[in-house]
Amino acid sequence: MTTPFDELEDSNPSTTPHIRAVAPTRRQVLGVPLGAAAAALFGPWLAGCAAPGFRSPGADAPAAASGSPAPTGARMKPGFKGIPIGMGDQLVVPPGYVATALAAWGEPVGLPGRMPAFKADASNTAEEQAAQMGMHHDGMHFYPLEGSRRGLLVMNHEYVDDGLLHPGGMTPWTAEKVRKSQAAHGISVIEVEQAEGGAWRMVRPSRYARRITATTPFSVGGPAAGHALMRTAADPDGRTVLGTFNNCAAGLTPWGTYLSGEENFRFYFAVGDKPDAHQRRWGLVRNAFFRWPEHDARFDAVKNPNEPNRFGWVVEVDPMDPQSTPVKRTALGRAAHEGAWVAVTRDGRAVVYSGEDARNEYIYKFVSRDRIRPAGNGLTAAQANRELLDHGTLYVARFDADGTGRWLPLVHGQGPLTAANGFADQGEVVIKARQASDALGATRMDRPEWLAIDPMGGTVYCTLTNNSDRGKPGQPGADAANPRNGNTHGHIIRWDEGPAAGGDFDATQFRWNHLVLAGDPAQARPEARGNIRGDIYGCPDGLAFDARGLLWIQTDAHATQMYKGEFAHIGNNQMLACDVTTGETRRFLTGPTNCEITGLTMTPDGRTMFINVQHPGETPSDRSDPAEPGKYSRWPDFAPGGRPRSATVVIRRVDGGVIGV
């Protein structure tokens, strides 16, 4: 979620040493290539290792899964011509590529018998919105049904702009508008197919079509299921939660399910004037930004103090079974989860990495107790593994000064995680994962967002989007791992514990350094220059490898940053391809005005790429003026008097070739 700097969460008052106190020297990490010190850390890995609004200026390879994709051979380099920065209200791709919008906010998802058309004046009802694409598309994955020509797209709808969602915006604010806002959040499952000529379209109706919203029933799995801190008056058993929201990034499991992270849930609850220590640690404030508590008492945390504990989880959905109940996987820990990404150990266990998008919070890893089971005996792979993520060990990362790190177990009864210190059992440890991580002395990070696992060796990469407060009074100063005060542009960190390091993904030790510091070398302020090789960018957020080893980077600068000051030369948010062996980046796509570029997935043959354009026309306040809905953007429809709509973008090569090479 793009958030103005002054609204970013910083709820960690712990005295745990920040990563600045346990990081290598500047000389170790800033060079690209990284030099002798990095070579010592990473060893063999470094050695081997247009429709309206769209404009183009001028051998089959399976696509990578979100966790540990099978590589397709030697690592490839970007083979397209890089494009200039973008400044207009249009989406631009390289010469030889074509991009078209699909499945915009408000399009019916294809529920049989329920396909209400989108109304450009935003007058669709809450009931109609519950059968339509939600708002603010984010993380996404493609699930093949017929090879690379037909499949499911499953995607998150992170949040809403109530100024665009309703006629008249929030005036007056009504129960119906709350219900519509809740219906525009969550997850969509749609069926898509490639028609003759290569164009893609939604299949409607579809037996797979589904909307999961802020009122959809979820079951609770793992150690927090039934816990006293999960019980409410409406759910005295603490095992059934209504809804998911602020879903950001997405992961694809080897058993065919979809993982979605519940991120900034704090914006939905009102805690009143006297929040307790637990509520303060989770960033809850007096009034809810989305104002749901005014018409839905469930979100009044004074009346329902346990309701916030039921959010901040990784949720799992089986997209192939629209009748299945989605599950909140509490063994993975509670956090402002950006998302979850899966690797597989040599003996077949699942390892799930995640970070939380907040200042001074943590990076986590979960290792399953059991091995992944194959389909069989009348069960699909998803059904055979329906409890896999309920049992295992949760860890939090500590980054040490010598370029190594440790995964610290978040296990009740070990170290300070005892009843005497406020952790009665494992359920309380995962519900209070932040407090538990504080107690263990884990490393406080700067907004860790998306992660990506290199298919050619298993190195894990993580975007740290920015921290403009670094170096201000009372805030951590510059250090080797966060080497810039006033870090407005962000950076990407990486660590190695898997095959390239001679280990496995369940290792409790790792080695780490940086891929890049983002920025603009033309800036006067040294901290804003970065060390990018190639096309410049700021605020890295989305991150994904394809099966040929290209790292795709997506950016999320906020409307309050773009087009001025230290972002004057960077332009619209964008997507770039990076050769991780050299650090070179090449700009592949620029988005329309004030949008975020997010959610990357591909068909198995690598010849179609899907990305999401979130919040085109975003305003500095994150809420549009309903009297001027098209003030900043009218993408992708460009209808007179219309409003901007988040949408999926389908990208293909004109010659039908593999994307990126």
XYZ file of C-alpha atoms in Angstrom:
661
model
C 0.000 0.000 0.000
C 1.424 3.363 -0.968
C 1.453 5.446 2.182
C 2.582 9.019 2.810
C 5.707 9.114 4.943
C 3.945 10.812 7.836
C 1.404 7.967 8.043
C 3.895 5.076 7.947
C 3.728 2.834 10.970
C 6.549 2.959 13.494
C 5.212 1.075 16.512
C 8.422 -0.544 17.744
C 9.663 1.110 20.944
C 12.039 -1.746 21.808
C 15.678 -1.104 22.607
C 16.814 -4.012 20.458
C 19.859 -2.905 18.455
C 18.789 -1.716 15.046
C 20.425 -3.352 12.034
C 22.795 -0.353 12.037
C 24.437 -1.803 15.144
C 25.012 -5.264 13.695
C 25.850 -4.556 10.069
C 29.040 -4.893 8.016
C 31.012 -1.843 7.021
C 30.078 0.332 4.044
C 33.017 -1.041 2.121
C 31.591 -4.548 2.348
C 28.211 -3.833 0.856
C 28.037 -0.828 -1.442
C 29.924 -1.933 -4.538
C 28.177 -3.480 -7.550
C 29.624 -5.932 -8.326
C 30.126 -6.461 -4.615
C 33.842 -7.142 -4.503
C 36.054 -9.452 -2.501
C 34.158 -9.165 0.772
C 30.881 -10.145 -0.858
C 32.593 -12.919 -2.779
C 33.768 -14.308 0.522
C 30.205 -14.206 1.798
C 28.495 -15.693 -1.248
C 31.311 -17.730 -2.780
C 30.229 -19.902 -5.720
C 26.904 -18.077 -6.165
C 28.606 -14.829 -7.191
C 30.930 -16.705 -9.520
C 28.061 -18.439 -11.339
C 25.877 -17.035 -10.632
C -1.887 -0.781 -27.360
C -5.209 0.000 -26.496
C -6.090 3.580 -25.354
C -3.617 4.620 -22.682
C -0.919 2.217 -23.865
C 2.020 3.151 -26.061
C 4.986 1.241 -27.445
C 7.889 3.507 -28.585
C 8.659 1.888 -31.499
C 12.183 -21.553 -27.069
C 9.406 -22.142 -24.434
C 10.521 -21.568 -20.819
C 8.288 -22.384 -17.874
C 7.460 -19.429 -15.685
C 8.745 -19.246 -12.133
C 6.571 -19.954 -9.133
C 6.764 -17.559 -6.217
C 8.945 -19.793 -4.132
C 11.478 -22.169 -5.638
C 10.823 -22.328 -9.394
C 12.667 -24.859 -11.510
C 15.337 -23.040 -13.533
C 15.316 -23.463 -17.299
C 19.067 -23.520 -17.915
C 21.692 -20.781 -17.966
C 20.708 -17.418 -16.512
C 19.453 -15.070 -19.217
C 20.102 -11.353 -19.544
C 17.511 -8.721 -20.466
C 17.030 -8.801 -24.234
C 14.652 -5.889 -24.765
C 15.428 -2.239 -25.424
C 15.019 -0.190 -22.276
C 12.482 2.636 -22.316
C 12.679 6.213 -20.979
C 11.099 7.304 -17.725
C 7.329 7.825 -17.928
C 5.619 11.134 -17.241
C 2.170 10.916 -18.867
C -1.103 9.179 -18.067
C -0.278 6.098 -20.105
C 1.325 2.692 -19.780
C 4.454 2.189 -21.896
C 6.272 -1.034 -22.852
C 9.343 -1.603 -25.066
C 9.272 -1.745 -28.863
C 8.023 -5.121 -30.025
C 5.647 -5.540 -27.066
C 1.927 -4.929 -26.684
C -0.001 -4.297 -23.460
C -3.762 -4.330 -22.894
C -5.954 -3.824 -19.827
C -8.059 -6.661 -18.431
C -10.324 -7.190 -15.418
C -10.515 -3.608 -14.172
C -12.157 -2.691 -10.882
C -15.916 -3.206 -11.167
C -15.878 -5.795 -13.953
C -18.054 -8.802 -13.040
C -15.834 -11.718 -12.028
C -18.136 -14.261 -13.687
C -20.261 -15.689 -10.889
C -23.044 -17.672 -12.617
C -26.260 -15.660 -12.426
C -24.517 -12.641 -10.842
C -22.725 -10.498 -13.394
C -23.651 -6.845 -12.730
C -22.070 -4.389 -15.160
C -19.777 -1.668 -13.853
C -21.418 1.746 -13.575
C -19.044 4.557 -14.424
C -20.685 6.901 -11.915
C -19.808 4.472 -9.079
C -23.465 3.804 -8.316
C -23.121 0.015 -8.093
C -24.519 -1.302 -4.828
C -22.594 -3.193 -2.166
C -24.278 -6.404 -3.302
C -23.188 -5.768 -6.882
C -19.638 -4.894 -5.809
C -19.418 -8.271 -4.057
C -19.752 -9.926 -7.494
C -17.289 -7.577 -9.217
C -13.528 -7.107 -9.292
C -12.445 -5.345 -6.133
C -10.472 -2.138 -5.967
C -6.695 -1.586 -5.943
C -5.380 -4.820 -7.485
C -2.130 -6.066 -5.936
C -0.351 -9.438 -5.679
C -1.456 -12.051 -8.228
C -0.739 -15.530 -9.619
C -1.707 -17.519 -12.714
C -2.951 -21.116 -12.285
C -2.971 -23.096 -15.554
C -6.074 -24.991 -16.616
C -4.991 -25.696 -20.200
C -1.274 -25.083 -20.438
C -0.559 -21.470 -21.269
C -3.790 -20.590 -23.069
C -6.348 -20.864 -20.251
C -6.133 -20.541 -16.508
C -7.122 -18.732 -13.351
C -5.867 -15.376 -12.178
C -6.073 -14.984 -8.414
C -5.368 -11.516 -7.062
C -5.581 -9.297 -4.011
C -7.542 -6.068 -3.676
C -5.557 -4.229 -1.060
C -7.670 -1.239 -0.084
C -10.115 1.321 -1.497
C -10.361 4.976 -2.379
C -13.744 5.912 -0.931
C -13.721 9.113 -2.971
C -13.913 7.004 -6.151
C -15.896 4.064 -4.826
C -19.122 5.920 -4.010
C -21.167 8.685 -5.637
C -20.498 11.684 -3.454
C -17.530 9.996 -1.829
C -17.875 9.778 1.951
C -20.613 12.412 2.237
C -22.807 11.193 3.762
C -21.062 8.190 5.329
C -23.570 5.338 5.519
C -23.817 1.670 6.438
C -24.305 0.834 2.740
C -21.021 2.570 1.885
C -19.248 0.595 4.593
C -20.665 -2.626 3.137
C -19.548 -1.610 -0.356
C -16.073 -0.734 0.902
C -15.844 -4.135 2.576
C -17.010 -5.825 -0.635
C -14.304 -4.045 -2.668
C -11.546 -5.497 -0.463
C -10.185 -9.028 -0.436
C -9.394 -11.487 -3.237
C -10.782 -12.297 -6.699
C -10.562 -15.557 -8.617
C -11.258 -15.191 -12.337
C -10.914 -17.456 -15.354
C -9.048 -16.102 -18.380
C -8.242 -17.489 -21.800
C -6.229 -16.548 -24.860
C -8.336 -16.127 -27.969
C -7.343 -16.426 -31.614
C -4.837 -13.718 -32.449
C -3.308 -13.814 -28.974
C -5.596 -11.439 -27.062
C -6.750 -12.473 -23.576
C -10.277 -12.219 -22.190
C -12.209 -13.100 -19.056
C -14.306 -16.276 -19.207
C -17.782 -15.445 -17.883
C -19.575 -17.155 -16.362
C -17.014 -19.510 -14.858
C -17.421 -22.280 -12.323
C -14.163 -21.126 -10.722
C -15.146 -17.471 -10.302
C -15.101 -16.258 -6.727
C -14.987 -13.138 -4.583
C -13.553 -13.256 -1.086
C -14.284 -10.059 0.835
C -14.106 -8.515 4.295
C -17.166 -10.542 5.299
C -16.286 -13.994 3.903
C -15.986 -16.691 6.629
C -12.445 -17.957 7.272
C -11.413 -20.828 9.475
C -8.429 -20.459 11.782
C -5.588 -22.976 11.678
C -2.493 -23.357 13.795
C -1.679 -22.529 17.418
C -3.903 -19.426 17.679
C -7.062 -21.344 16.719
C -9.467 -21.153 19.638
C -7.081 -19.050 21.725
C -8.592 -16.764 24.335
C -7.135 -13.729 22.532
C -8.993 -14.776 19.348
C -12.435 -15.126 20.954
C -15.159 -12.516 20.554
C -18.810 -12.238 21.494
C -19.761 -13.141 17.918
C -17.257 -16.023 17.821
C -16.843 -17.408 21.348
C -14.853 -20.375 20.000
C -12.270 -18.167 18.304
C -12.162 -20.380 15.219
C -14.173 -18.519 12.554
C -13.215 -15.040 11.375
C -15.220 -12.911 8.977
C -13.123 -11.550 6.162
C -9.700 -10.493 5.018
C -8.519 -7.036 3.963
C -5.481 -4.978 3.100
C -4.185 -8.012 1.230
C -0.933 -7.056 -0.408
C 1.554 -9.486 -1.971
C 0.821 -13.092 -2.914
C 2.558 -16.448 -2.887
C 2.030 -19.636 -4.862
C 2.485 -22.937 -3.023
C 3.855 -26.136 -4.596
C 0.562 -27.828 -3.715
C -1.434 -25.342 -5.758
C -2.889 -22.922 -3.232
C -2.638 -19.141 -2.941
C -1.105 -17.286 0.015
C -2.068 -13.690 0.735
C -0.742 -11.359 3.416
C -2.982 -9.133 5.551
C -0.909 -5.974 5.776
C -2.018 -2.619 7.236
C -5.018 -3.874 9.196
C -4.505 -1.128 11.771
C -6.266 1.386 9.496
C -9.614 -0.374 10.002
C -9.971 -0.343 13.805
C -10.831 2.413 16.270
C -9.198 1.887 19.649
C -10.412 4.996 21.466
C -8.442 7.216 23.804
C -6.866 4.546 26.009
C -5.172 1.839 23.925
C -3.380 -0.768 25.997
C 0.269 -1.712 25.497
C -0.580 -4.565 23.132
C -2.745 -2.322 20.955
C -0.077 0.393 20.892
C 2.578 -2.124 19.851
C 0.388 -2.968 16.836
C -0.085 0.659 15.818
C -3.784 0.955 16.601
C -5.029 4.517 16.919
C -8.054 6.399 18.159
C -10.019 6.582 14.899
C -10.060 4.264 11.895
C -8.927 5.748 8.576
C -11.583 3.720 6.723
C -14.347 4.619 9.217
C -15.906 1.167 9.273
C -16.466 1.248 13.065
C -19.059 3.981 12.642
C -21.466 1.472 11.106
C -19.941 -1.918 11.966
C -19.252 -2.412 15.666
C -16.982 -5.354 14.922
C -14.243 -2.810 14.151
C -14.720 -0.852 17.367
C -11.795 -2.218 19.368
C -13.135 -0.668 22.570
C -16.197 -2.909 22.344
C -14.368 -5.806 20.676
C -10.737 -5.664 21.843
C -9.838 -9.085 20.424
C -11.087 -8.418 16.892
C -7.769 -6.857 15.733
C -5.970 -10.056 16.836
C -7.898 -11.910 14.155
C -6.140 -9.965 11.377
C -2.522 -9.669 10.318
C -2.247 -13.283 9.208
C -1.197 -15.092 6.061
C -4.351 -16.569 4.530
C -4.502 -19.616 2.267
C -7.042 -20.105 -0.528
C -7.625 -23.099 -2.820
C -8.477 -21.409 -6.142
C -9.518 -24.668 -7.789
C -12.296 -25.261 -5.265
C -14.651 -22.284 -4.993
C -16.593 -24.060 -2.225
C -13.553 -24.444 0.031
C -13.198 -22.344 3.164
C -10.106 -20.126 3.200
C -7.861 -20.446 6.254
C -5.840 -18.053 8.380
C -2.491 -19.791 8.974
C -1.517 -18.584 12.428
C 1.603 -20.754 12.752
C 3.254 -18.307 10.318
C 2.896 -15.544 12.895
C 0.917 -12.339 13.054
C 2.406 -9.280 11.371
C 1.631 -6.464 8.965
C 2.294 -9.167 6.392
C 3.316 -8.000 2.947
C 3.003 -11.550 1.627
C 4.457 -15.057 1.847
C 6.864 -16.931 -0.448
C 7.545 -20.665 -0.422
C 10.755 -22.654 -0.867
C 11.170 -26.422 -0.487
C 13.889 -28.229 1.465
C 15.724 -31.206 0.028
C 13.581 -33.553 2.108
C 10.372 -31.944 0.844
C 9.298 -29.608 3.657
C 7.856 -26.155 3.024
C 9.702 -23.011 4.059
C 7.702 -19.773 4.026
C 9.426 -16.367 4.074
C 7.615 -13.145 4.945
C 8.264 -9.559 5.956
C 6.079 -6.807 7.318
C 5.760 -3.408 5.741
C 6.394 -1.143 8.716
C 9.377 0.781 9.973
C 11.556 -1.123 12.403
C 9.739 -4.427 12.102
C 10.920 -7.897 11.159
C 11.570 -10.599 8.576
C 10.218 -14.089 9.339
C 10.651 -17.669 8.203
C 8.454 -20.701 8.907
C 9.652 -24.286 8.403
C 6.953 -26.950 8.235
C 7.175 -29.995 10.465
C 5.897 -32.324 7.790
C 6.787 -33.011 4.183
C 4.643 -31.850 1.298
C 2.300 -34.649 0.290
C 1.384 -35.526 -3.287
C -2.170 -35.780 -4.538
C -3.712 -39.224 -4.235
C -6.328 -41.384 -2.539
C -9.053 -39.139 -3.886
C -7.421 -35.942 -2.611
C -6.013 -33.073 -4.615
C -2.575 -31.792 -3.603
C -4.265 -28.838 -1.898
C -6.494 -31.157 0.119
C -3.601 -33.476 0.981
C -1.697 -30.517 2.455
C -4.557 -28.665 4.098
C -2.859 -28.782 7.531
C 0.769 -28.531 6.383
C 1.172 -24.890 7.403
C -0.374 -25.448 10.846
C 2.634 -27.294 12.253
C 6.245 -26.216 12.233
C 8.719 -23.685 13.599
C 8.520 -19.916 13.170
C 11.757 -17.901 13.153
C 12.676 -14.224 13.071
C 15.859 -12.881 11.476
C 18.868 -11.344 13.189
C 21.500 -9.759 10.915
C 24.995 -9.681 12.427
C 27.951 -7.355 11.878
C 30.175 -9.865 10.118
C 27.762 -10.383 7.231
C 26.200 -13.479 8.759
C 22.814 -13.861 10.364
C 20.701 -16.176 12.465
C 17.116 -17.317 12.448
C 15.854 -17.100 16.037
C 13.083 -19.570 16.957
C 9.806 -18.051 18.131
C 8.964 -21.047 20.289
C 7.128 -20.907 23.594
C 9.275 -21.935 26.532
C 12.568 -21.117 24.837
C 14.557 -18.158 26.137
C 12.359 -15.258 27.234
C 9.185 -16.601 25.584
C 7.627 -17.827 28.811
C 4.491 -17.151 30.818
C 6.509 -15.012 33.200
C 7.234 -12.652 30.318
C 3.683 -12.492 28.978
C 3.672 -15.486 26.621
C 1.356 -18.083 28.128
C 1.588 -20.517 25.233
C 2.515 -20.807 21.543
C -0.776 -19.207 20.567
C 0.157 -16.063 22.446
C 3.647 -16.120 20.897
C 2.259 -16.031 17.350
C -0.469 -13.489 18.179
C 2.195 -11.282 19.759
C 4.912 -12.092 17.232
C 6.194 -8.518 17.320
C 6.609 -8.550 21.099
C 8.209 -11.996 20.918
C 10.660 -10.775 18.284
C 11.454 -7.762 20.439
C 12.238 -10.088 23.349
C 14.582 -12.226 21.246
C 16.584 -9.263 19.988
C 15.734 -9.692 16.312
C 16.904 -7.062 13.841
C 14.569 -4.136 13.291
C 14.312 -3.580 9.541
C 13.176 -0.702 7.334
C 9.867 -1.702 5.772
C 10.650 -5.185 4.377
C 8.141 -5.805 1.607
C 8.259 -8.383 -1.223
C 10.660 -11.319 -1.247
C 11.851 -13.417 -4.179
C 13.811 -16.672 -4.265
C 16.379 -17.092 -7.020
C 15.584 -20.301 -8.957
C 19.293 -20.669 -9.739
C 20.730 -21.266 -6.305
C 18.096 -20.208 -3.785
C 19.381 -16.788 -2.707
C 16.522 -14.842 -1.102
C 15.999 -11.169 -2.003
C 13.896 -8.621 -0.105
C 12.892 -5.060 -0.970
C 13.174 -2.414 1.751
C 11.127 0.356 0.223
C 12.309 3.501 2.038
C 12.744 5.269 5.378
C 12.838 9.042 5.101
C 13.072 9.391 8.896
C 16.449 7.688 9.156
C 18.904 10.058 10.803
C 16.276 12.423 12.200
C 16.331 13.223 15.921
C 15.288 10.186 17.920
C 15.561 7.895 14.888
C 18.315 5.448 13.919
C 21.179 6.976 11.971
C 22.898 5.736 8.855
C 24.735 2.409 9.021
C 26.265 -0.116 6.673
C 23.089 -2.049 5.962
C 20.925 1.070 5.904
C 23.688 3.409 4.770
C 21.747 6.593 4.045
C 20.119 9.138 6.266
C 16.883 10.400 4.790
C 16.560 7.183 2.814
C 13.774 8.193 0.463
C 14.666 5.728 -2.311
C 15.041 2.346 -0.596
C 17.234 -0.670 -1.321
C 17.265 -4.445 -1.848
C 18.933 -6.852 0.569
C 19.689 -10.531 -0.034
C 20.829 -13.548 1.925
C 22.027 -17.041 1.206
C 21.290 -20.144 3.251
C 20.169 -22.605 0.579
C 21.803 -24.701 -2.147
C 24.178 -21.998 -3.389
C 25.658 -21.791 0.104
C 25.891 -25.568 0.434
C 23.008 -25.562 2.893
C 19.249 -25.838 2.815
C 16.285 -23.538 3.343
C 15.744 -24.841 6.890
C 19.190 -23.580 7.965
C 19.341 -21.404 11.063
C 22.307 -19.363 9.798
C 22.770 -17.297 6.643
C 25.054 -14.792 4.899
C 23.800 -11.458 3.655
C 24.620 -8.293 1.700
C 22.958 -5.835 -0.684
C 21.997 -6.086 -4.314
C 21.482 -2.338 -4.793
C 20.740 1.041 -3.247
C 18.098 2.794 -5.318
C 18.350 6.459 -6.248
C 19.306 9.057 -8.843
C 23.040 9.725 -9.371
C 22.246 13.247 -10.584
C 21.076 14.354 -7.139
C 23.137 16.776 -5.090
C 22.520 14.977 -1.809
C 24.867 11.959 -1.660
C 22.281 9.866 0.193
C 19.865 10.206 -2.725
C 22.252 9.036 -5.440
C 22.265 5.290 -4.865
C 24.489 2.899 -6.802
C 22.207 1.663 -9.577
C 23.862 0.312 -12.706
C 21.544 1.127 -15.564
C 18.091 2.707 -15.480
C 17.242 4.561 -12.293
C 14.289 4.018 -9.986
C 13.154 4.601 -6.406
C 11.088 2.792 -3.783
C 11.465 -0.858 -4.847
C 8.453 -2.879 -3.729
C 7.253 -5.750 -5.956
C 9.886 -8.398 -6.668
C 9.846 -11.667 -8.619
C 12.189 -13.979 -10.498
C 11.210 -15.628 -13.728
C 12.439 -19.129 -14.514
C 15.290 -17.787 -16.645
C 16.790 -15.998 -13.652
C 15.765 -12.425 -14.470
C 14.769 -10.448 -11.383
C 11.797 -8.147 -11.999
C 11.577 -5.054 -9.775
C 8.396 -2.982 -9.393
C 8.225 0.419 -7.704
C 5.824 2.222 -5.399
C 6.711 5.858 -4.857
C 3.838 7.815 -3.333
C 2.020 10.687 -5.006
C 3.555 13.045 -2.454
C 7.060 12.126 -3.717
C 6.811 11.845 -7.474
C 7.774 14.389 -10.144
C 9.615 16.757 -7.815
C 12.675 17.099 -5.610
C 14.771 13.960 -5.497
C 12.205 12.135 -7.647
C 12.078 14.771 -10.404
C 14.087 12.612 -12.831
C 12.503 9.249 -11.983
C 9.000 9.757 -13.361
C 6.060 7.418 -12.953
C 6.286 4.133 -11.087
C 7.822 1.423 -13.217
C 8.997 -2.160 -13.673
C 12.582 -3.113 -14.490
C 14.507 -6.311 -15.184
C 17.726 -6.897 -13.279
C 20.665 -9.158 -14.090
C 21.656 -10.132 -10.541
C 25.129 -11.262 -11.619
C 26.071 -7.742 -12.712
C 23.458 -5.593 -10.974
C 22.380 -4.011 -14.285
C 18.761 -2.859 -14.418
C 16.799 -2.110 -17.563
C 13.433 -0.319 -17.584
C 10.688 -2.459 -19.138
C 7.447 -0.663 -18.263
C 6.197 2.655 -16.927
C 2.697 3.122 -15.547
C 0.082 5.856 -15.721
C 0.041 8.887 -13.451
C 0.421 8.257 -9.712
C -0.119 4.503 -9.974
C 1.810 1.689 -8.316
C 3.137 -1.176 -10.453
C 2.639 -4.512 -8.713
C 1.593 -8.163 -8.997
C 3.702 -10.020 -11.559
C 2.927 -13.514 -12.888
C 3.461 -15.409 -16.165
C 1.981 -18.256 -18.153
C 4.029 -21.490 -18.057
C 5.518 -20.874 -21.502
C 6.737 -17.430 -20.475
C 5.015 -15.770 -23.454
C 2.355 -13.845 -21.520
C 3.043 -11.648 -18.511
C 0.335 -10.272 -16.228
C 0.974 -7.271 -13.964
C -1.335 -5.022 -11.973
C -1.713 -1.257 -12.076
C -2.902 -0.140 -8.659
C -4.534 3.192 -7.823
C -3.935 5.145 -11.071
C -4.557 8.790 -10.258
C -3.748 8.375 -6.571
C -4.097 11.655 -4.706
C -1.640 12.974 -2.116
C -4.264 12.296 0.579
C -5.071 8.757 -0.705
C -8.703 9.849 -1.132
C -10.031 11.340 -4.345
C -12.339 14.312 -4.571
C -15.655 12.824 -5.802
C -16.313 16.080 -7.655
C -13.123 15.528 -9.706
C -12.614 11.764 -9.951
C -10.405 12.094 -13.031
C -8.262 14.962 -11.777
C -4.989 13.005 -11.997
C -5.841 10.046 -14.238
C -8.598 8.472 -16.315
C -6.658 5.309 -17.113
C -7.553 2.819 -18.580
C -10.960 3.874 -20.006
C -10.343 7.584 -20.653
C -14.103 8.108 -20.737
C -15.306 11.709 -20.478
C -16.261 12.315 -16.870
C -14.999 8.841 -15.935
C -12.803 7.704 -13.111
C -9.512 5.792 -12.981
C -9.699 2.055 -12.346
C -7.082 -0.363 -11.122
C -6.655 -3.148 -13.661
C -4.590 -6.126 -14.704
C -2.341 -5.573 -17.716
C -1.586 -8.373 -20.203
C 1.826 -8.063 -21.872
C 2.957 -10.040 -24.915
C 5.634 -9.846 -27.543
C 4.312 -8.989 -30.985
C 6.238 -11.940 -32.429
C 4.857 -14.309 -29.786
C 8.257 -14.845 -28.145
C 9.286 -15.229 -24.525
C 8.946 -12.101 -22.388
C 12.111 -10.257 -21.414
C 14.743 -12.044 -23.475
